[in-house]
PDB file of C-alpha atoms and ligand atoms in Angstrom:
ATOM      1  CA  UNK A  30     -38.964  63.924  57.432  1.00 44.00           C
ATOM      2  CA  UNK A  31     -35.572  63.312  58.265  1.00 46.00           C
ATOM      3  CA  UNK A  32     -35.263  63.414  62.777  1.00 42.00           C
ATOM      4  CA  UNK A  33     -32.352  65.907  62.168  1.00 45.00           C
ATOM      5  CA  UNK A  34     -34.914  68.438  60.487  1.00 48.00           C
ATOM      6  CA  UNK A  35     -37.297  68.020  63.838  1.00 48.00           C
ATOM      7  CA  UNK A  36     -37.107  71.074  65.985  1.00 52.00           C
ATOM      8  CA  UNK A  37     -38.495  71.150  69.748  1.00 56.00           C
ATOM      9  CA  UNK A  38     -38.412  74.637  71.524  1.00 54.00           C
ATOM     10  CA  UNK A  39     -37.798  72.418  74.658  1.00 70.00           C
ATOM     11  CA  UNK A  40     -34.671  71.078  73.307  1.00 66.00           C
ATOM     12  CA  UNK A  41     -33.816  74.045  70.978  1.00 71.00           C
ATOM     13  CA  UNK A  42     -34.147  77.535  73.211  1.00 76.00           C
ATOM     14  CA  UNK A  43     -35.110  80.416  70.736  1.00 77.00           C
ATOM     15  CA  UNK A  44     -33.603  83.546  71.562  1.00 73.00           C
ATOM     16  CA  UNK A  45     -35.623  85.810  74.696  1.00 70.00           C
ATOM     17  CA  UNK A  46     -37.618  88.383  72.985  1.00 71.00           C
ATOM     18  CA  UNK A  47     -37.839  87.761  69.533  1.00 88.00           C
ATOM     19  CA  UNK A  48     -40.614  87.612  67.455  1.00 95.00           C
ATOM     20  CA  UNK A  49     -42.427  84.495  67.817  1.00 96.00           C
ATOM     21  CA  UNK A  50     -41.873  82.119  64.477  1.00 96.00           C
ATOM     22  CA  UNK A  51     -45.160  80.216  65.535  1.00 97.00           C
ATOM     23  CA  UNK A  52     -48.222  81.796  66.740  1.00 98.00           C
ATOM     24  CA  UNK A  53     -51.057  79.218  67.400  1.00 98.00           C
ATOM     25  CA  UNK A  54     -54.190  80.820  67.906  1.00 98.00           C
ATOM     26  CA  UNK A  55     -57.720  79.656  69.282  1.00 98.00           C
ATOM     27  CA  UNK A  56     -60.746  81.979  67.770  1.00 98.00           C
ATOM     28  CA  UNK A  57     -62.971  82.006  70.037  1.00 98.00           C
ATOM     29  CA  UNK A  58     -65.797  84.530  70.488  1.00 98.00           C
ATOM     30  CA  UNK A  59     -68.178  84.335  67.249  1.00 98.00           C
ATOM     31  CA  UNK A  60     -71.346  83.242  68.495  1.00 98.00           C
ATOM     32  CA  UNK A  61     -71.394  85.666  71.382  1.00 98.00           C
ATOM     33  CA  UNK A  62     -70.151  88.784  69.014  1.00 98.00           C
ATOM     34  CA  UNK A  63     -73.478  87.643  66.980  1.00 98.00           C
ATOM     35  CA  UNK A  64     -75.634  87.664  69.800  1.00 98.00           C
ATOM     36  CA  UNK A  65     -74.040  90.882  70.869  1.00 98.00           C
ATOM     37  CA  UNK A  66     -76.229  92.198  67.746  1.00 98.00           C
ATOM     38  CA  UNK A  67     -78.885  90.638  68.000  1.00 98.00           C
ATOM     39  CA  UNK A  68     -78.040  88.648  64.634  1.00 98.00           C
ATOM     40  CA  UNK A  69     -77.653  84.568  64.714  1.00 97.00           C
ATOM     41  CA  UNK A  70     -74.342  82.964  65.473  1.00 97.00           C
ATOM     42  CA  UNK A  71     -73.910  81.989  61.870  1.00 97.00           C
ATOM     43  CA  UNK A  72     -73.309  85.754  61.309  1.00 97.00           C
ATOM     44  CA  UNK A  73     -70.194  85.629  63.961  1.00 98.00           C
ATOM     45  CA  UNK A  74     -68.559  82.752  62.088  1.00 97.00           C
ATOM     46  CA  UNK A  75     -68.911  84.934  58.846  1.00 97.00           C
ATOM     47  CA  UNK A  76     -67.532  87.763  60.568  1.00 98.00           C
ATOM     48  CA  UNK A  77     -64.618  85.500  62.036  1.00 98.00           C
ATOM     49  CA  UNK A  78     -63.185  84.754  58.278  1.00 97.00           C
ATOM     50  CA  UNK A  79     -62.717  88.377  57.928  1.00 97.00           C
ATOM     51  CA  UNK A  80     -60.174  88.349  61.111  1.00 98.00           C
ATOM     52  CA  UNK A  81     -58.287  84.896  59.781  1.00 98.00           C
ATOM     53  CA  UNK A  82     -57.809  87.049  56.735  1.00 97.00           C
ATOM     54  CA  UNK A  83     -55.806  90.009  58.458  1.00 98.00           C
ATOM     55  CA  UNK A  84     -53.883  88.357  60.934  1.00 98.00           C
ATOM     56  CA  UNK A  85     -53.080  86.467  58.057  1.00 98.00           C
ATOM     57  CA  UNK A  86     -51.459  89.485  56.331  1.00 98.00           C
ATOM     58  CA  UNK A  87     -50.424  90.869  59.416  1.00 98.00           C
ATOM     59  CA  UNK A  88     -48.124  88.116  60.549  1.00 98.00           C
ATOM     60  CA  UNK A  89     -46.351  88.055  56.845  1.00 98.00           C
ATOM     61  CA  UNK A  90     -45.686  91.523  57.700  1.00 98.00           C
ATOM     62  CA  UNK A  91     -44.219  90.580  61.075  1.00 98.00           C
ATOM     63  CA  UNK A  92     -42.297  87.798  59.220  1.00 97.00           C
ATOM     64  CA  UNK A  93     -44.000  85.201  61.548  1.00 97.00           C
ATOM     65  CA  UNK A  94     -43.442  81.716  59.522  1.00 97.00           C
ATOM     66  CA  UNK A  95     -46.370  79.415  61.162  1.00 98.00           C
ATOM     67  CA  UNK A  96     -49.380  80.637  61.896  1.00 98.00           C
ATOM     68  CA  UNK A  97     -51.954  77.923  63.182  1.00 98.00           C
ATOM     69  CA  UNK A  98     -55.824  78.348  64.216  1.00 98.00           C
ATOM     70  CA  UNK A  99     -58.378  76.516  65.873  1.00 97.00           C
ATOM     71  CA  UNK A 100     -61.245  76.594  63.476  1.00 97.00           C
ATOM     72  CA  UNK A 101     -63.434  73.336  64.856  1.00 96.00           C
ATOM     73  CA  UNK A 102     -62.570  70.794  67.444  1.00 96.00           C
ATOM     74  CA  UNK A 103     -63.332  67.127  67.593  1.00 95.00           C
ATOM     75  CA  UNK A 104     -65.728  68.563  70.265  1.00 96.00           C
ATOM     76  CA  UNK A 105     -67.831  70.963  68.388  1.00 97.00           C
ATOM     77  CA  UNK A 106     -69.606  68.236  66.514  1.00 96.00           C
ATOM     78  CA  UNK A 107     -71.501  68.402  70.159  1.00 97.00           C
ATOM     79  CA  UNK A 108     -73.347  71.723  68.441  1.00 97.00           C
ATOM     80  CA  UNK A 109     -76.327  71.529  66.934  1.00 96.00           C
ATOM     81  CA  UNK A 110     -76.478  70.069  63.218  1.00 95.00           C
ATOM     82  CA  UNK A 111     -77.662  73.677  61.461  1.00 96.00           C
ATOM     83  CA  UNK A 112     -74.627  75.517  62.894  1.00 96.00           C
ATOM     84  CA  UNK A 113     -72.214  72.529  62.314  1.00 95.00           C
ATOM     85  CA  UNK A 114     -73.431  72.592  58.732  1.00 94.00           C
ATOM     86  CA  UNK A 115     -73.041  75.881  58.466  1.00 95.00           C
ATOM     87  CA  UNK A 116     -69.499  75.967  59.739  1.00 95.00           C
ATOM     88  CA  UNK A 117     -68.834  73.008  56.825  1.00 93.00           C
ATOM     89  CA  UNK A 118     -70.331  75.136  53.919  1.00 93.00           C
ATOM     90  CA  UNK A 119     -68.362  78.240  55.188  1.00 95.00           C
ATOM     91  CA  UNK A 120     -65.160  76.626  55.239  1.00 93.00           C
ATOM     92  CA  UNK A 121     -65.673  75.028  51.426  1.00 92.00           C
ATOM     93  CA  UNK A 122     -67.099  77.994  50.378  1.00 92.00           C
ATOM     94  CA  UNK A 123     -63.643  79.960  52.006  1.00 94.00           C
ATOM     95  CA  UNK A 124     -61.483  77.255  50.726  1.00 91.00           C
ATOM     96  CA  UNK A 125     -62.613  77.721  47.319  1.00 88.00           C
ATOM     97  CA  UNK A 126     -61.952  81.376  47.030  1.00 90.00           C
ATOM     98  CA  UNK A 127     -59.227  81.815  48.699  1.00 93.00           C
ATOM     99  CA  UNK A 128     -57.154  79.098  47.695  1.00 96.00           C
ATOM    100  CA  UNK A 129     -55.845  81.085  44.553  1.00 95.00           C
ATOM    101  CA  UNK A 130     -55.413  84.292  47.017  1.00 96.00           C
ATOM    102  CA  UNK A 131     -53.552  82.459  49.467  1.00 97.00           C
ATOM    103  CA  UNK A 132     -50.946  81.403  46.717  1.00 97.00           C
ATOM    104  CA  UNK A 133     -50.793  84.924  45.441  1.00 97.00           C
ATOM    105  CA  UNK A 134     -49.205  85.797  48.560  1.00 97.00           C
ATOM    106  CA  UNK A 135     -46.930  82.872  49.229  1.00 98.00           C
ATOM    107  CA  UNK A 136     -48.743  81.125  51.760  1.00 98.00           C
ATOM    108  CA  UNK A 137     -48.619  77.515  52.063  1.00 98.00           C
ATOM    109  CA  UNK A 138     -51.952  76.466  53.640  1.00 97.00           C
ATOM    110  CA  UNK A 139     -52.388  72.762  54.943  1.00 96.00           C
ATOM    111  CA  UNK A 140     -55.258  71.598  57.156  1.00 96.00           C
ATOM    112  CA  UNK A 141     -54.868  69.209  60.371  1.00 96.00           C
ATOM    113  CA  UNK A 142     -56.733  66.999  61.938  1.00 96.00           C
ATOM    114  CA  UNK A 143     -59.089  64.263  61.594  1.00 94.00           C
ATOM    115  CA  UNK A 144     -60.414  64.468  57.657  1.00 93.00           C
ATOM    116  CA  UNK A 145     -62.311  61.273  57.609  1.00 92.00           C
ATOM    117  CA  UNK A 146     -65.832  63.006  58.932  1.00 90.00           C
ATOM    118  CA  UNK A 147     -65.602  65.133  56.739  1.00 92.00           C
ATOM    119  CA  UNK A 148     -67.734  64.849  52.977  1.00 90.00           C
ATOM    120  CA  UNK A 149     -65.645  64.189  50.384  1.00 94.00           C
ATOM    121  CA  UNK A 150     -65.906  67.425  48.072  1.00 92.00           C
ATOM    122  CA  UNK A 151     -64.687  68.965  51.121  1.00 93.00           C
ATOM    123  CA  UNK A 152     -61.556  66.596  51.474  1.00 94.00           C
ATOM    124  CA  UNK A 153     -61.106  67.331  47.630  1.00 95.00           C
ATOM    125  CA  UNK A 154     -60.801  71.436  48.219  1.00 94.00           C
ATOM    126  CA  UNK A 155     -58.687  70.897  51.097  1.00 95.00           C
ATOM    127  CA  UNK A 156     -56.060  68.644  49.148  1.00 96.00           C
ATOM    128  CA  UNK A 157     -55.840  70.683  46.030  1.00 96.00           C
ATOM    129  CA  UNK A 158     -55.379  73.816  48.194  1.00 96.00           C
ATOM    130  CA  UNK A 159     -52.844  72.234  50.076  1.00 97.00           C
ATOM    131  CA  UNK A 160     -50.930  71.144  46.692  1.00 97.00           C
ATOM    132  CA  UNK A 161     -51.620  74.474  44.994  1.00 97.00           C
ATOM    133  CA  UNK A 162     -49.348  76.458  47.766  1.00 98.00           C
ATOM    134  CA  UNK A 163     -47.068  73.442  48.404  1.00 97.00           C
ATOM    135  CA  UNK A 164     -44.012  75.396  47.697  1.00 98.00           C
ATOM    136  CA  UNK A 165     -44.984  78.628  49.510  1.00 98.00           C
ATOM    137  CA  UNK A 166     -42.625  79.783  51.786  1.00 98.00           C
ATOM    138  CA  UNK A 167     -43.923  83.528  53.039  1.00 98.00           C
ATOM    139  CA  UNK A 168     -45.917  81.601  56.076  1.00 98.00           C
ATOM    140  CA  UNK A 169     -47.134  78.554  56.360  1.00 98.00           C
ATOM    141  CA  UNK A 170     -51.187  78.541  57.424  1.00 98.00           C
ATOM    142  CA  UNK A 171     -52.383  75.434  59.379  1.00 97.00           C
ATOM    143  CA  UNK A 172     -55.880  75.292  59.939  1.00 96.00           C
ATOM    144  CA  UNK A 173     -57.125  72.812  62.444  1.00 96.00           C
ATOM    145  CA  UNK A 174     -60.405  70.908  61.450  1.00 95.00           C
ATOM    146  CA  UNK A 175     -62.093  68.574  63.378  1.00 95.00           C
ATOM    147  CA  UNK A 176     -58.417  68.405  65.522  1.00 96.00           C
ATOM    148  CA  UNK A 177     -58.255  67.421  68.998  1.00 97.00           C
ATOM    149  CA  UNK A 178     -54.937  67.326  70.779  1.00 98.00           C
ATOM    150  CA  UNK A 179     -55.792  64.026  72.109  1.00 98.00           C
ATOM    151  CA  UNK A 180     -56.458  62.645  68.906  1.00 97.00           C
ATOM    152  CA  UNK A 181     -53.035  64.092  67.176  1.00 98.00           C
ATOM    153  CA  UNK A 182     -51.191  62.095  70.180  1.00 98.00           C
ATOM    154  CA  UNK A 183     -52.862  58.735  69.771  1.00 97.00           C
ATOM    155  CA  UNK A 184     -52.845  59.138  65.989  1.00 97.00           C
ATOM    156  CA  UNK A 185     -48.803  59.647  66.273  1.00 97.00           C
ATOM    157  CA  UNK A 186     -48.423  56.756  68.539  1.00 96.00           C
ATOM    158  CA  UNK A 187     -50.464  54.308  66.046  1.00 96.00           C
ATOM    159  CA  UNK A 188     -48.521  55.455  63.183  1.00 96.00           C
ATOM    160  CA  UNK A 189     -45.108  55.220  64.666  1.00 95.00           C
ATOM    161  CA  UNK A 190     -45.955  51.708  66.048  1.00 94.00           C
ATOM    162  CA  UNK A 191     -47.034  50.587  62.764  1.00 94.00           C
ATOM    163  CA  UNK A 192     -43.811  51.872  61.636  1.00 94.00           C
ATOM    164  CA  UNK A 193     -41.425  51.136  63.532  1.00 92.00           C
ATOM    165  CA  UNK A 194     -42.928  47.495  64.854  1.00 86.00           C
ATOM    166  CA  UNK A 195     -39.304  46.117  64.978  1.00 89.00           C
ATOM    167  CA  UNK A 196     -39.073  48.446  68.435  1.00 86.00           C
ATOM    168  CA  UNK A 197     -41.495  46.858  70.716  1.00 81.00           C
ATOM    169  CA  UNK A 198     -42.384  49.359  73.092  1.00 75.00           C
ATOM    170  CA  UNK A 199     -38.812  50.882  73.139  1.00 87.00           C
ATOM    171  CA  UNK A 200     -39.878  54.805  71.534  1.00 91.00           C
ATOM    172  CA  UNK A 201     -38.173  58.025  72.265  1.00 89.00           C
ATOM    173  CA  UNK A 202     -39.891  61.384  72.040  1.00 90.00           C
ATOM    174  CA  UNK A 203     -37.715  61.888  68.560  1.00 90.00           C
ATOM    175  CA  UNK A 204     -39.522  58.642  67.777  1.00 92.00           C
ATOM    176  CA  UNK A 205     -42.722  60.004  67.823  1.00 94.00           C
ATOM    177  CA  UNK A 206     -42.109  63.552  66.176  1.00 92.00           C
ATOM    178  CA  UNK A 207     -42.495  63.053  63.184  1.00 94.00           C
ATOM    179  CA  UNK A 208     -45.819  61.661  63.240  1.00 97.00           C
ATOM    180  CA  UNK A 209     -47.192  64.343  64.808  1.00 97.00           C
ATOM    181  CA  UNK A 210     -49.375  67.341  63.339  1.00 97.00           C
ATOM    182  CA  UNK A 211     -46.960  70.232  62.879  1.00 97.00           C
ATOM    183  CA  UNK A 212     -44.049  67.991  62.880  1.00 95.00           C
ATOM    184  CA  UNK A 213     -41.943  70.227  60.705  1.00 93.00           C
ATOM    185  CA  UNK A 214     -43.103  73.358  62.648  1.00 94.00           C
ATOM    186  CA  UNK A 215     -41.222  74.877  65.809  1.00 92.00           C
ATOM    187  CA  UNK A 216     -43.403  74.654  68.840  1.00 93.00           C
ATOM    188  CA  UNK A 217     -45.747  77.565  68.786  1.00 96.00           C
ATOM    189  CA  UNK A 218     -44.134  80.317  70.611  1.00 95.00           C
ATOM    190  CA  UNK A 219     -47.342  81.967  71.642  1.00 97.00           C
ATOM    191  CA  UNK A 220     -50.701  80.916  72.190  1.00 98.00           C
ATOM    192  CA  UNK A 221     -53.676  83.404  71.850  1.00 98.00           C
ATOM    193  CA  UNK A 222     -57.517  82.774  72.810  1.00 98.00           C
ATOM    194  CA  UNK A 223     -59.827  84.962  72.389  1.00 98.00           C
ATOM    195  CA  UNK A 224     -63.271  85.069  73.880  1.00 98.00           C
ATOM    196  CA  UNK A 225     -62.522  85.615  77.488  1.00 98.00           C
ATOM    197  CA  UNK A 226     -62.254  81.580  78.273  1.00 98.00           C
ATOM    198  CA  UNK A 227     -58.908  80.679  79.737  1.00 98.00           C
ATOM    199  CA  UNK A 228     -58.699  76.798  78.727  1.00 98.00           C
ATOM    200  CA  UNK A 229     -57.062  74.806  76.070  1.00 98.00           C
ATOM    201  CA  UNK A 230     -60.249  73.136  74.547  1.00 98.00           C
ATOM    202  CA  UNK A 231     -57.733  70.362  73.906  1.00 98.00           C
ATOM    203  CA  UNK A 232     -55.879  72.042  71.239  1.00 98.00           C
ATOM    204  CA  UNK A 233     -51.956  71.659  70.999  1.00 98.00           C
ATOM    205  CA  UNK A 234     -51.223  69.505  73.773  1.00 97.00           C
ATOM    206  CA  UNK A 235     -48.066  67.616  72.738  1.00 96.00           C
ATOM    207  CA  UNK A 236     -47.121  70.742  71.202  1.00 96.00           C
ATOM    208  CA  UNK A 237     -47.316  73.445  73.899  1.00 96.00           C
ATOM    209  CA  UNK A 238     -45.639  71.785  76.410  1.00 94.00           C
ATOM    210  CA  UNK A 239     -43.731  74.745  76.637  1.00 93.00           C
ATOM    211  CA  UNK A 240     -45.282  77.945  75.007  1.00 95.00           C
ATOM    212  CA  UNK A 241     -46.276  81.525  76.633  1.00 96.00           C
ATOM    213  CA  UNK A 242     -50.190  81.553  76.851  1.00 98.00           C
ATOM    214  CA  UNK A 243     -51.996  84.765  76.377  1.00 98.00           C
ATOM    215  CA  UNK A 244     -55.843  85.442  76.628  1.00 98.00           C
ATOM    216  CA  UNK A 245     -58.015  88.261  75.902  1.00 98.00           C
ATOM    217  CA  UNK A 246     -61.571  88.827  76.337  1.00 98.00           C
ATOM    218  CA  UNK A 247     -61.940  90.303  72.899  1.00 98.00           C
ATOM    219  CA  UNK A 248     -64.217  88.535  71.082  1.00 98.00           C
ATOM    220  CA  UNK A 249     -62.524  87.163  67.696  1.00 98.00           C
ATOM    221  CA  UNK A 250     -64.506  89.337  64.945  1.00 98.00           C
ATOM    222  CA  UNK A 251     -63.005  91.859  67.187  1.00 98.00           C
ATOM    223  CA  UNK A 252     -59.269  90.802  67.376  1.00 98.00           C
ATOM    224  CA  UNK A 253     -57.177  92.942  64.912  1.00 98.00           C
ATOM    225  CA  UNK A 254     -53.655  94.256  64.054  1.00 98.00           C
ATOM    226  CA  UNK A 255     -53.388  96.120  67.195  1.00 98.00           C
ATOM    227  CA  UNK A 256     -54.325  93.285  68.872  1.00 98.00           C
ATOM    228  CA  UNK A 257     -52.416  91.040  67.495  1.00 98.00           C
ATOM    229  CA  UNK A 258     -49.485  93.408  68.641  1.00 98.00           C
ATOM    230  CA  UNK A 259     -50.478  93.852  72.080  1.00 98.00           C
ATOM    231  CA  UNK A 260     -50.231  90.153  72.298  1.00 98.00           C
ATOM    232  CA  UNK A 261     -46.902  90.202  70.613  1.00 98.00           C
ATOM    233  CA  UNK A 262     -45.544  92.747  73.271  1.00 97.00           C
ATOM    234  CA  UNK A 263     -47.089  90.377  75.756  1.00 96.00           C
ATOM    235  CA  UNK A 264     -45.015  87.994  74.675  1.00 96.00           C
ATOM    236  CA  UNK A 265     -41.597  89.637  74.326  1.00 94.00           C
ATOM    237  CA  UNK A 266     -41.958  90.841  77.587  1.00 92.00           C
ATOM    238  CA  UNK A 267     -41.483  87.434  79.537  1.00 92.00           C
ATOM    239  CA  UNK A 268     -38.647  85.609  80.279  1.00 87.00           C
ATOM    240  CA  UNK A 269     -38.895  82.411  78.340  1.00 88.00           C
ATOM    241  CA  UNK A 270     -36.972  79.590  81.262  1.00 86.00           C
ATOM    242  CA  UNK A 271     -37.080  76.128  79.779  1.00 85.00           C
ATOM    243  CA  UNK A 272     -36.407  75.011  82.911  1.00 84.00           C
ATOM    244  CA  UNK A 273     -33.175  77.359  83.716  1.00 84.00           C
ATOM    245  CA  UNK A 274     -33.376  79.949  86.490  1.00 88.00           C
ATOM    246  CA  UNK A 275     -33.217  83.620  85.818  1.00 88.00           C
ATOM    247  CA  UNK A 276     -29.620  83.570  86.901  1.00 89.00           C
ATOM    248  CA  UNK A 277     -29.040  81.131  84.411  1.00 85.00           C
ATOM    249  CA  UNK A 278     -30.327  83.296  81.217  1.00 83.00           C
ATOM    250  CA  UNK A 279     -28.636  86.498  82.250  1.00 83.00           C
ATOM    251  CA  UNK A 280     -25.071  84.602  82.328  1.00 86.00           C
ATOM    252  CA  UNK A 281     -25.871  82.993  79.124  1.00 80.00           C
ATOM    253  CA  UNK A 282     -26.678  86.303  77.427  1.00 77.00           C
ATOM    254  CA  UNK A 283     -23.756  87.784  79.264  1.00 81.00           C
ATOM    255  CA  UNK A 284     -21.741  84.748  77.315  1.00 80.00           C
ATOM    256  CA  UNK A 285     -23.449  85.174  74.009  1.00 70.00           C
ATOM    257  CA  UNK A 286     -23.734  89.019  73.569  1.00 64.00           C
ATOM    258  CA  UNK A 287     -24.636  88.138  70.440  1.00 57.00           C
ATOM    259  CA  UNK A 288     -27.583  86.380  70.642  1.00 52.00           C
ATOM    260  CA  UNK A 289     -29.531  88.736  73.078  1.00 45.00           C
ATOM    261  CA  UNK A 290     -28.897  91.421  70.549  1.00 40.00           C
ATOM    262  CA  UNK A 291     -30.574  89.079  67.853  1.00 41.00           C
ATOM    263  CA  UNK A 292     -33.312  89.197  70.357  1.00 39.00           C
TER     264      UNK A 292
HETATM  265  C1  IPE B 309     -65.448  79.993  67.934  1.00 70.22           C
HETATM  266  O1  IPE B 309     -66.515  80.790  68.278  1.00 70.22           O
HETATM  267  C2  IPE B 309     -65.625  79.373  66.578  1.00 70.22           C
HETATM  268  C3  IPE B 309     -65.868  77.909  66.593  1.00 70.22           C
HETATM  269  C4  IPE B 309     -65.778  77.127  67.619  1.00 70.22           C
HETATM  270  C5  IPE B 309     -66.220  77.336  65.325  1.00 70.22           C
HETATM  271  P1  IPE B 309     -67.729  80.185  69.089  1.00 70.22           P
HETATM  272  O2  IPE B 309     -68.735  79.692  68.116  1.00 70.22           O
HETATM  273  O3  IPE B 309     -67.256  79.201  70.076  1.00 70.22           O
HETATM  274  O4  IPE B 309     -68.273  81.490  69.812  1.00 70.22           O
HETATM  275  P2  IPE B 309     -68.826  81.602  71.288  1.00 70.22           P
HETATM  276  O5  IPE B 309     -67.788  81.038  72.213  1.00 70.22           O
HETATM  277  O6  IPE B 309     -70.100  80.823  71.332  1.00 70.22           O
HETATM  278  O7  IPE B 309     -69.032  83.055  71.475  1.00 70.22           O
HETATM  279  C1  IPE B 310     -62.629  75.887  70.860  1.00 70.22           C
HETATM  280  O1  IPE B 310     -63.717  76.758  70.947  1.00 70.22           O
HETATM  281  C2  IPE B 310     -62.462  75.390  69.490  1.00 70.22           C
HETATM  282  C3  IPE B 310     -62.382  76.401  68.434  1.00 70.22           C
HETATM  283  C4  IPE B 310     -62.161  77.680  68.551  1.00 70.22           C
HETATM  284  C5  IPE B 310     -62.535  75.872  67.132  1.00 70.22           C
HETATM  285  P1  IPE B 310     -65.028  76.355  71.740  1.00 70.22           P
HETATM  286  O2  IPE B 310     -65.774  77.611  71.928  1.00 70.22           O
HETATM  287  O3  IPE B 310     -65.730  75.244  71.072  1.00 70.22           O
HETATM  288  O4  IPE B 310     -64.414  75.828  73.114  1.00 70.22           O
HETATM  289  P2  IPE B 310     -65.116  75.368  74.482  1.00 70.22           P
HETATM  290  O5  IPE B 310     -65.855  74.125  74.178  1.00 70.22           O
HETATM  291  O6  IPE B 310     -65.996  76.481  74.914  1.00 70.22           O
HETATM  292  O7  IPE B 310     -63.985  75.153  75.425  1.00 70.22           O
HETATM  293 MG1   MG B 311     -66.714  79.315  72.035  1.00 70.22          MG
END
């Protein structure tokens, strides 16, 4: 990907206000909506795919363009081996039907993270659905599998040193970009996490240097539209600095009518 193409929200300010092009989104909440009912946590995961699946269709609606979630960190291979298998099965089983749906509806879908622990029919389901809905351009879905935002850093830094070996040490941050996950993305805008936790779980960390964090104790077979639209209003309710002062953003806008009104 040509540097040009690479777009960082802390370089490139997005308009105050407007709908967030890149929601990244950490689902948290299954087991304990499970145990809520008294069923096993396997049932919250199932439950779970039922929520990617509307905000899915909800933020083509809102004419979002990235949508990324958090479906299994680097860390979760800490839980025990049933529920870890489980969570393997359910996402080839989901792969495999909704691959086909997915490109019905324009989505491109592409998977980051660390493939290589992963079985191999799995890897197989994952690439053709990723070069099935290629060309899809109504929102692109990342799903982050066996990701950690530590990981995506040091992976980024290996490849651009094996790259670029001629540079000895002298990298920029435009060096880097491009071999990082999401490196044709914006920045996500907004982050959401449900569950009630307020931490990171070492998700996006290059990545979010600089985006609006909202949390909500609903658990995430509970988050829906509405939700997703309180969050939204959340989000186009705070003023968005970069670094500026206040002062700063109300003389811009004063400059560029324009733009605030695109907001
Ligand atoms: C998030 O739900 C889904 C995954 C990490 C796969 P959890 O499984 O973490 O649910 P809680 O936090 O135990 O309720
Ligand atoms: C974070 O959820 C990862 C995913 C949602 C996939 P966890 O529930 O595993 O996070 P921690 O370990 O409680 O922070
Ligand atoms: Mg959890």
């Amino acid at each position: 990907m040509p540097l040009s193409r690479f777009i960082s929200s802390t370089r490139e300010i997005p308009p105050a206000g407007a709908m967030p092009r890149h929601i990244a989104i950490v689902m948290d909440g299954n087991g304990r909506w499970a145990r809520k009912r008294f069923l096993p946590r396997i049932a919250g995961h199932k439950r779970g795919v039922d929520t990617v699946r509307a905000m899915v269709k909800r933020c083509i609606a809102l004419g979002v363009e990235h949508l990324t979630l958090f479906a299994f960190s680097s860390e979760n291979w800490r839980r025990p081996p049933d529920e870890v298998a489980f969570l393997m099965k359910l996402f080839l089983q989901v792969l495999s039907d909704t691959a086909s749906r997915l490109h019905r509806n324009n989505v491109r879908l592409r998977i980051i993270g660390d493939l290589s622990r992963f079985d191999d029919q799995l890897v197989k389901a994952v690439r053709e659905a990723e070069a099935l809905t290629a060309g899809n351009t109504a929102l692109t879905l990342s799903i982050a599998a066996n990701y950690g935002g530590r990981w995506d850093i040091l992976n980024a830094v290996n490849r651009m040193v094996e790259a670029h070996p001629e540079k000895r040490g002298r990298f920029t941050e435009d060096d880097l970009a491009p071999y990082l996950a999401l490196a044709d993305a914006p920045e996500p805008d907004l982050f959401i996490r449900t569950g009630g936790e307020e931490r990171v779980s070492n998700f996006l960390l290059w990545q979010m240097a600089y985006t609006e964090f909202y949390f909500t104790d609903k658990l995430w077979p509970d988050f829906d539209d509405a939700a997703l639209d309180e969050a939204i209003r959340s989000f186009q309710q705070r003023e968005r600095r970069f670094g500026r002062t206040s002062q700063q953003l109300v003389e811009d806008n004063n400059k560029h009518p324009d733009s605030a009104e695109h907001a």
